[in-house]
Short mmCIF file of C-alpha atoms in Angstrom, two decimals:
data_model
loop_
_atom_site.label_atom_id
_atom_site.label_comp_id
_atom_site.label_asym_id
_atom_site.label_seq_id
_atom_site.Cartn_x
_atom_site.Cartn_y
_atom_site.Cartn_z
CA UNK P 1414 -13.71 -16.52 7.87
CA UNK P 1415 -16.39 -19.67 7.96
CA UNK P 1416 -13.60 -21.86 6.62
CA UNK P 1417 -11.29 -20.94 9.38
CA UNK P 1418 -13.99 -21.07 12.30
CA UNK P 1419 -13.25 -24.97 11.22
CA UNK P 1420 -9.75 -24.75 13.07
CA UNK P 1421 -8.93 -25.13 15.91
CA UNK P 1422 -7.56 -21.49 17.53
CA UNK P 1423 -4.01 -23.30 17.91
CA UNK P 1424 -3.89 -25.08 14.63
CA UNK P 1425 -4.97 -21.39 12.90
CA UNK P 1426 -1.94 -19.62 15.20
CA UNK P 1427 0.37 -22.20 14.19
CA UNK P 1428 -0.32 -21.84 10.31
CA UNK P 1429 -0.07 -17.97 10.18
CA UNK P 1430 3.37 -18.40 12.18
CA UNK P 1431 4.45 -20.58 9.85
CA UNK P 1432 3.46 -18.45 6.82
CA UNK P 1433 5.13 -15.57 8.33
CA UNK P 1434 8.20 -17.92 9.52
CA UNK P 1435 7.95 -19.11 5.33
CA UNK P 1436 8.44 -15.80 4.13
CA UNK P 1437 11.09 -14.48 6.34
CA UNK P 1438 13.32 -18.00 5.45
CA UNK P 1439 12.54 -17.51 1.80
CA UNK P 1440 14.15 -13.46 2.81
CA UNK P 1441 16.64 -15.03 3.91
CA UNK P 1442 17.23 -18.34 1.66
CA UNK P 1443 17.50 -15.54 -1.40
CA UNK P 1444 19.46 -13.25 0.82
CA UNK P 1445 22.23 -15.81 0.85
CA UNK P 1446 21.96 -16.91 -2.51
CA UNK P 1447 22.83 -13.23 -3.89
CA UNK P 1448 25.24 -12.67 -1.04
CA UNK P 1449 27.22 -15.84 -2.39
CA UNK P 1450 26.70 -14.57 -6.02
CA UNK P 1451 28.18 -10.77 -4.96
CA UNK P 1452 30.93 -12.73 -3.27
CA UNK P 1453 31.57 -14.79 -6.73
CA UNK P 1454 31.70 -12.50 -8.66
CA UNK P 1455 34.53 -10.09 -6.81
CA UNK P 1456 36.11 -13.68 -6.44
CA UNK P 1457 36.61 -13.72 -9.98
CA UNK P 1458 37.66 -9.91 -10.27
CA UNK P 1459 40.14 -9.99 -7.46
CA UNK P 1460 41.35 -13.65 -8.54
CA UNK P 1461 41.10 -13.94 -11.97
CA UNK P 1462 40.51 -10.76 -14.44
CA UNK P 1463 42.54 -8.13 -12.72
CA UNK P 1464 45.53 -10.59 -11.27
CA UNK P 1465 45.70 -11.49 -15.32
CA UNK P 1466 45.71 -7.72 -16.44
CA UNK P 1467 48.68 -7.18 -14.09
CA UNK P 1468 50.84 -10.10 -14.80
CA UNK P 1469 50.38 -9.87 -18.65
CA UNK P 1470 51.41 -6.03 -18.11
CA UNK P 1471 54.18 -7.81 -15.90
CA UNK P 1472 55.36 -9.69 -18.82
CA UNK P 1473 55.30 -6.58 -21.48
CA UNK P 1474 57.41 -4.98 -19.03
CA UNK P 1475 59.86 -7.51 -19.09
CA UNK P 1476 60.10 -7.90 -22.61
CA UNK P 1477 60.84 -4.24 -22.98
CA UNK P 1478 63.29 -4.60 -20.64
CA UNK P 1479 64.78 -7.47 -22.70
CA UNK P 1480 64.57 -5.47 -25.31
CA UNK P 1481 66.62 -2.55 -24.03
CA UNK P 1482 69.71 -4.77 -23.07
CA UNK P 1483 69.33 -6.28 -26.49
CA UNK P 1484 69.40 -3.08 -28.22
CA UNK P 1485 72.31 -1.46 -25.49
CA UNK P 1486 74.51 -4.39 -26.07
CA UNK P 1487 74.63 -3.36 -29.61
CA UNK P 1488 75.34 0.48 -29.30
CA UNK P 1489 77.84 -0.53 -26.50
CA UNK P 1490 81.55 -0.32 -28.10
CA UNK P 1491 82.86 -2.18 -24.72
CA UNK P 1492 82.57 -6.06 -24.94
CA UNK P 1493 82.39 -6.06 -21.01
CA UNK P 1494 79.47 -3.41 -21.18
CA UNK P 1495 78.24 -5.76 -23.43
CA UNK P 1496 78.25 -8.63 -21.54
CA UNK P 1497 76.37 -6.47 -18.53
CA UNK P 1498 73.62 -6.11 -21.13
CA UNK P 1499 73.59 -10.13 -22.34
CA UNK P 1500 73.23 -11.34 -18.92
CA UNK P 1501 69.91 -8.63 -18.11
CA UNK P 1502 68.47 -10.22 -21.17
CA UNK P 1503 69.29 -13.05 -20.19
CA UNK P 1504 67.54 -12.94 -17.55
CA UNK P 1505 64.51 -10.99 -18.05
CA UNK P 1506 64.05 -14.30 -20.86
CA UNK P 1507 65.26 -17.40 -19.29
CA UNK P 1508 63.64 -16.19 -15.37
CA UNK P 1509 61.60 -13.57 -15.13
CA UNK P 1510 59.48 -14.07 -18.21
CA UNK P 1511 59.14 -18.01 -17.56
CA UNK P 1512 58.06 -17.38 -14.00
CA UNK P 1513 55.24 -14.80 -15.12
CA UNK P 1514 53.62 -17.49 -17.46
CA UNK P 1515 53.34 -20.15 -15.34
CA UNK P 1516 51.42 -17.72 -12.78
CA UNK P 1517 49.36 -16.64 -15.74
CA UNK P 1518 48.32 -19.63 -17.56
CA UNK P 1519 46.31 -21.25 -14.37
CA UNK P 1520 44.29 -18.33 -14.72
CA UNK P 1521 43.36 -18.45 -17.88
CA UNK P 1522 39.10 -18.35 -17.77
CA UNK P 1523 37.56 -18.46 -21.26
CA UNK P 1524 38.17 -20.24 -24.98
CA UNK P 1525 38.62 -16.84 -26.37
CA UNK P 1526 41.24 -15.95 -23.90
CA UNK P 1527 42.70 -19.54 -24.54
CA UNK P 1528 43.37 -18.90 -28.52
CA UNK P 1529 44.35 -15.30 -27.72
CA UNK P 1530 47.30 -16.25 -25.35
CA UNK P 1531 48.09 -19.49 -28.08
CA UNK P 1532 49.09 -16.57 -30.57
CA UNK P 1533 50.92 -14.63 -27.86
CA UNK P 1534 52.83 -17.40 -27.32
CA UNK P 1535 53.46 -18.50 -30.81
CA UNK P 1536 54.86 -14.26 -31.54
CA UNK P 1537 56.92 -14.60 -27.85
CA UNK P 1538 58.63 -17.88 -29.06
CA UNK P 1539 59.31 -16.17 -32.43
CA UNK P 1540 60.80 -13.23 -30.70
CA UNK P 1541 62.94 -14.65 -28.70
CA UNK P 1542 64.57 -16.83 -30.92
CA UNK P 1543 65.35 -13.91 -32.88
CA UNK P 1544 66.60 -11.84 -29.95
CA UNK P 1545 68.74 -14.68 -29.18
CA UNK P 1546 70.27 -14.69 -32.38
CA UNK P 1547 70.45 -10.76 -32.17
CA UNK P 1548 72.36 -11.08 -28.50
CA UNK P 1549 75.09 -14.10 -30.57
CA UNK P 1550 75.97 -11.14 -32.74
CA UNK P 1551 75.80 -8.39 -30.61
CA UNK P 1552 78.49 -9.95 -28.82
CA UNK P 1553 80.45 -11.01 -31.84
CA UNK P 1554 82.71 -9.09 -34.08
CA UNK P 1555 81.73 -5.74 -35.48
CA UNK P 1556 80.20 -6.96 -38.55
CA UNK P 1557 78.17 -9.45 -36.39
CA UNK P 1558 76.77 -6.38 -34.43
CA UNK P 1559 75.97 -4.44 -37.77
CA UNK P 1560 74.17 -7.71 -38.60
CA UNK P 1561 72.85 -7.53 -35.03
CA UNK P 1562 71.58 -3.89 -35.77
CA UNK P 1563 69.76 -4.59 -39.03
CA UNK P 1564 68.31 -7.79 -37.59
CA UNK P 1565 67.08 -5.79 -34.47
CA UNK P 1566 65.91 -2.99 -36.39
CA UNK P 1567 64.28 -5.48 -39.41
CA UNK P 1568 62.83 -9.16 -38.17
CA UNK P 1569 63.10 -8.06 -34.25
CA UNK P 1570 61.42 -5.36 -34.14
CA UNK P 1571 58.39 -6.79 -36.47
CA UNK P 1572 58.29 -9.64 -34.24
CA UNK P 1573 58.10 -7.41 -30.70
CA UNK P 1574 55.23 -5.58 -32.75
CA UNK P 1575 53.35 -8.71 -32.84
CA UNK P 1576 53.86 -9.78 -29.60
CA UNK P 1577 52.76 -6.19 -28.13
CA UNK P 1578 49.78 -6.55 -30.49
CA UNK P 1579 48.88 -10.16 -28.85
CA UNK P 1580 49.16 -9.61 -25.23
CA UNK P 1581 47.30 -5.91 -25.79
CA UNK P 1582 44.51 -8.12 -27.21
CA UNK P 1583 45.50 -10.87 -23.95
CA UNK P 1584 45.61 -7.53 -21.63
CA UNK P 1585 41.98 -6.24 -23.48
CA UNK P 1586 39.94 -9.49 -22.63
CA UNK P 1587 40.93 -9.46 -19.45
CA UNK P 1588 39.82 -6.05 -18.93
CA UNK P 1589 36.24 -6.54 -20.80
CA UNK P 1590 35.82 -9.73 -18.53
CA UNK P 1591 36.79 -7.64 -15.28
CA UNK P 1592 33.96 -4.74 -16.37
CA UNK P 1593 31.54 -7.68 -17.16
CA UNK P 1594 32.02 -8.86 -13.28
CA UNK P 1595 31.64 -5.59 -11.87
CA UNK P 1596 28.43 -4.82 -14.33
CA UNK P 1597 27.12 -8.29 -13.11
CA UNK P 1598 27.58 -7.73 -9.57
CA UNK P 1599 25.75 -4.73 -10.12
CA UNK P 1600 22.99 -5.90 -11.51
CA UNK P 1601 22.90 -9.30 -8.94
CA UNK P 1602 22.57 -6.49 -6.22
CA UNK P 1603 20.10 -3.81 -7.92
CA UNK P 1604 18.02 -7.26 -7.89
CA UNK P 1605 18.19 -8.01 -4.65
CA UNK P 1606 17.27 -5.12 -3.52
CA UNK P 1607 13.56 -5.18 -6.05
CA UNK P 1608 13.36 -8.83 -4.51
CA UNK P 1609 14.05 -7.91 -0.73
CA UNK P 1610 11.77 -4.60 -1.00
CA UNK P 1611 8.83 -7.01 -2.39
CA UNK P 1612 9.54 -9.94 -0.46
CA UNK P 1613 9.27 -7.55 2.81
CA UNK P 1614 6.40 -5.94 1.33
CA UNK P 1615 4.32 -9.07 0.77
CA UNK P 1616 5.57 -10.65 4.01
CA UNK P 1617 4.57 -7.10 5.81
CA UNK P 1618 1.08 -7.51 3.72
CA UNK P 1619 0.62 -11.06 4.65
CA UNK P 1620 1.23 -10.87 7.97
CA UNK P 1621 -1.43 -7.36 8.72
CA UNK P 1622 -3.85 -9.90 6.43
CA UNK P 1623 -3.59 -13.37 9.03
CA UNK P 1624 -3.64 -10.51 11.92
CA UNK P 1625 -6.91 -9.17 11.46
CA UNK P 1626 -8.25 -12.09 9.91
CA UNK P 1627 -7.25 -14.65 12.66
CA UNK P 1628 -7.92 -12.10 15.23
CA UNK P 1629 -11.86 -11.55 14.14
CA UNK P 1630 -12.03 -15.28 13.86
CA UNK P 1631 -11.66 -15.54 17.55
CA UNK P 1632 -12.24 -12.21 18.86
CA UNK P 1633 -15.97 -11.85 17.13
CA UNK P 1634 -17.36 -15.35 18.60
CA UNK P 1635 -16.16 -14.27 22.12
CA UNK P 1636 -18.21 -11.16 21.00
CA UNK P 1637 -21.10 -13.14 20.98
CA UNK P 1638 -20.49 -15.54 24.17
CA UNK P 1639 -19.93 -12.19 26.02
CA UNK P 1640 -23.43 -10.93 24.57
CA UNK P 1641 -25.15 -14.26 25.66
CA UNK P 1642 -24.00 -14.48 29.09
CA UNK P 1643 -25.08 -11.02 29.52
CA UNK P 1644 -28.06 -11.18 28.58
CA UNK P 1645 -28.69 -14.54 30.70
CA UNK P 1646 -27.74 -12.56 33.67
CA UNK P 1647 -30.03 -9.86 32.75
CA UNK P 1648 -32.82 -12.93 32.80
CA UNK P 1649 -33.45 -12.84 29.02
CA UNK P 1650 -33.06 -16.44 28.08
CA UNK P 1651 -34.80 -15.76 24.67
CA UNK P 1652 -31.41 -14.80 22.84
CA UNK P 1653 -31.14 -16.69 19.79
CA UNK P 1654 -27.59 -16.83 18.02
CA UNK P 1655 -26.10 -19.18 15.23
CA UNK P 1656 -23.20 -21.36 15.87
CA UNK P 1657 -20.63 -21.96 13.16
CA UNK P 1658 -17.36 -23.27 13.14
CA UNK P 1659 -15.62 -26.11 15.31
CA UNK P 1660 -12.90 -24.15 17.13
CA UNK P 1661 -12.85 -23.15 20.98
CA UNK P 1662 -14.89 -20.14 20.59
CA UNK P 1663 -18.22 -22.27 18.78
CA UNK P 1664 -17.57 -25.07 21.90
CA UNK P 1665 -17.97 -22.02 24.16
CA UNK P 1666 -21.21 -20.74 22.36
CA UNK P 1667 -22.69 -24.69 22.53
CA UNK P 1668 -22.26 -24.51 26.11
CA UNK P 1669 -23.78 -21.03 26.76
CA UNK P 1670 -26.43 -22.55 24.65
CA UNK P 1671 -27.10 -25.69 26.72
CA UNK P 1672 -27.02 -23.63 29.37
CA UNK P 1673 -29.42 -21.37 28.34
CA UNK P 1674 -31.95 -23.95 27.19
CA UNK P 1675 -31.02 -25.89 30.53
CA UNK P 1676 -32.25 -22.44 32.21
CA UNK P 1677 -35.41 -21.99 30.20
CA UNK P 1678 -36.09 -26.00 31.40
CA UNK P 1679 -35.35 -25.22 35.26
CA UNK P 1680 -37.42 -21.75 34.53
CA UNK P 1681 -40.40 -23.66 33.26
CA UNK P 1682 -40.61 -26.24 35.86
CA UNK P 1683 -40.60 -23.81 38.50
CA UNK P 1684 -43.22 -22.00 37.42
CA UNK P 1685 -45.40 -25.15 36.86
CA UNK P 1686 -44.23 -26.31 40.27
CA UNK P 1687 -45.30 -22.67 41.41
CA UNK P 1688 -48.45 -22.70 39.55
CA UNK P 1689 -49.34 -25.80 41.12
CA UNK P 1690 -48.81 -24.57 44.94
CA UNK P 1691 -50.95 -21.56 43.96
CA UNK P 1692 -54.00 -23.69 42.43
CA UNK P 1693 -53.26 -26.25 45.70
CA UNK P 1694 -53.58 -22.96 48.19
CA UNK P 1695 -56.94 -21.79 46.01
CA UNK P 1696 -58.62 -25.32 46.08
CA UNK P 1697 -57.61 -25.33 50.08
CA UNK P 1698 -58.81 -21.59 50.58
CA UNK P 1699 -62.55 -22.38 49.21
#
């Protein structure tokens, strides 16, 4: 309290408001930062992990649908069935697949998902040079599709095991990544809400704490000055208080002071200057 009675009432005001004002921007500052965080991370799950788990399920279903022609334009006894069948695969492999990895690979995110889609690629390149060979026969004579059949049932169909295996392991880190966003973004707001519950605590603390205390600062000298001129009107000029501080209130209690001992001064003199007229009116009376 002393050390405060040595500022001014305004400079006192100013520095609570500004504590207060402090707090409330730090509220805020941290406010935004989480907000931006929440935001980044759903960035990244509706942008990255679960945009990737759909186009690399994209891609399996086009490579089963590959597969299919492949393996219906080698039952097929009609050569122009057949050729129905060659151009699906053809393109489900030379469009549709090539499209779905260029959207993909942009998104890649992590080394581990790097290497994983490096052996996806190396099985899909395997595959379907083998299904290309299988599709040559299928459309040869029949003991090019028998070939075709054991190749498709032998080398293809180990290969499109592989490649299943590689984009389930693609598809997998994908999915681990998008349930490590959404635990994250969890866990960024559960701590903003611990933060924003104690910052608004201590700023609610704080600011009851530079109430009362600024408040009795200048409210208890007034106290005083009140008590002083009050008794000066009742005619007691014998009040003695202490003066502390060097704010508005302690120039206030200096003047009531001067005053007072200016009014004990006047006092005196007039009763020497009436004591004096009474000892004159004796000295003239004998």
């Amino acid at each position: 309290m002393e050390q405060l009675r040595q500022l001014r009432i305004g400079v006192r005001l100013t520095v609570a408001f500004a504590v207060v004002l402090l707090l409330l921007a730090g509220l805020g500052g941290f406010g935004m930062y989480q907000t931006s965080r929440a935001n980044a991370y759903a960035r990244d799950l509706g942008n990255n992990w679960l945009p990737s788990v759909k186009v690399l399920g994209d891609m399996r279903a086009s490579l089963n649908r590959a597969r299919r022609a492949s393996l219906q334009a080698l039952l097929e006894s009609n050569p122009e069935a057949r050729v129905v069948h060659q151009k699906k695969h053809q393109e489900e492999t030379e469009q549709v697949l090539p499209k779905l990895i260029a959207i993909y690979e942009p998104m890649i995110a992590s080394a581990e998902e790097r290497s994983a889609y490096e052996k996806f690629r190396s099985s899909l390149e395997q595959l379907l040079a083998l299904k290309k060979r299988q599709m040559q026969l299928a459309m040869g004579s029949d003991s090019d599709v028998e070939a075709g059949r054991k190749l498709a049932l032998g080398d293809a169909a180990k290969a499109f095991a592989e490649v299943a295996s590689a984009s389930q392991k693609d598809i997998d880190i994908n999915v681990t990544g998008a349930e490590n966003s959404t635990l994250a973004s969890e866990r960024s707001y559960q701590q903003a809400l611990t933060v924003f519950g104690g910052v608004i605590a201590v700023a609610l603390l704080t600011g009851a704490v530079l109430a009362v205390v600024v408040t009795r600062s200048i409210t208890h000298p007034l106290v005083i000055s009140v008590a002083v001129a009050e008794a000066v009107a009742e005619g007691d000029l014998t009040t003695q208080f202490d003066i502390q501080g060097r704010d508005e209130p302690a120039d206030l209690l200096r003047a009531l002071q001067h005053m007072n001992e200016r009014l004990v001064d006047i006092v005196g003199q007039v009763r020497l200057s009436s004591d004096s007229i009474a000892t004159g009116s004796a000295e003239i009376a004998t």
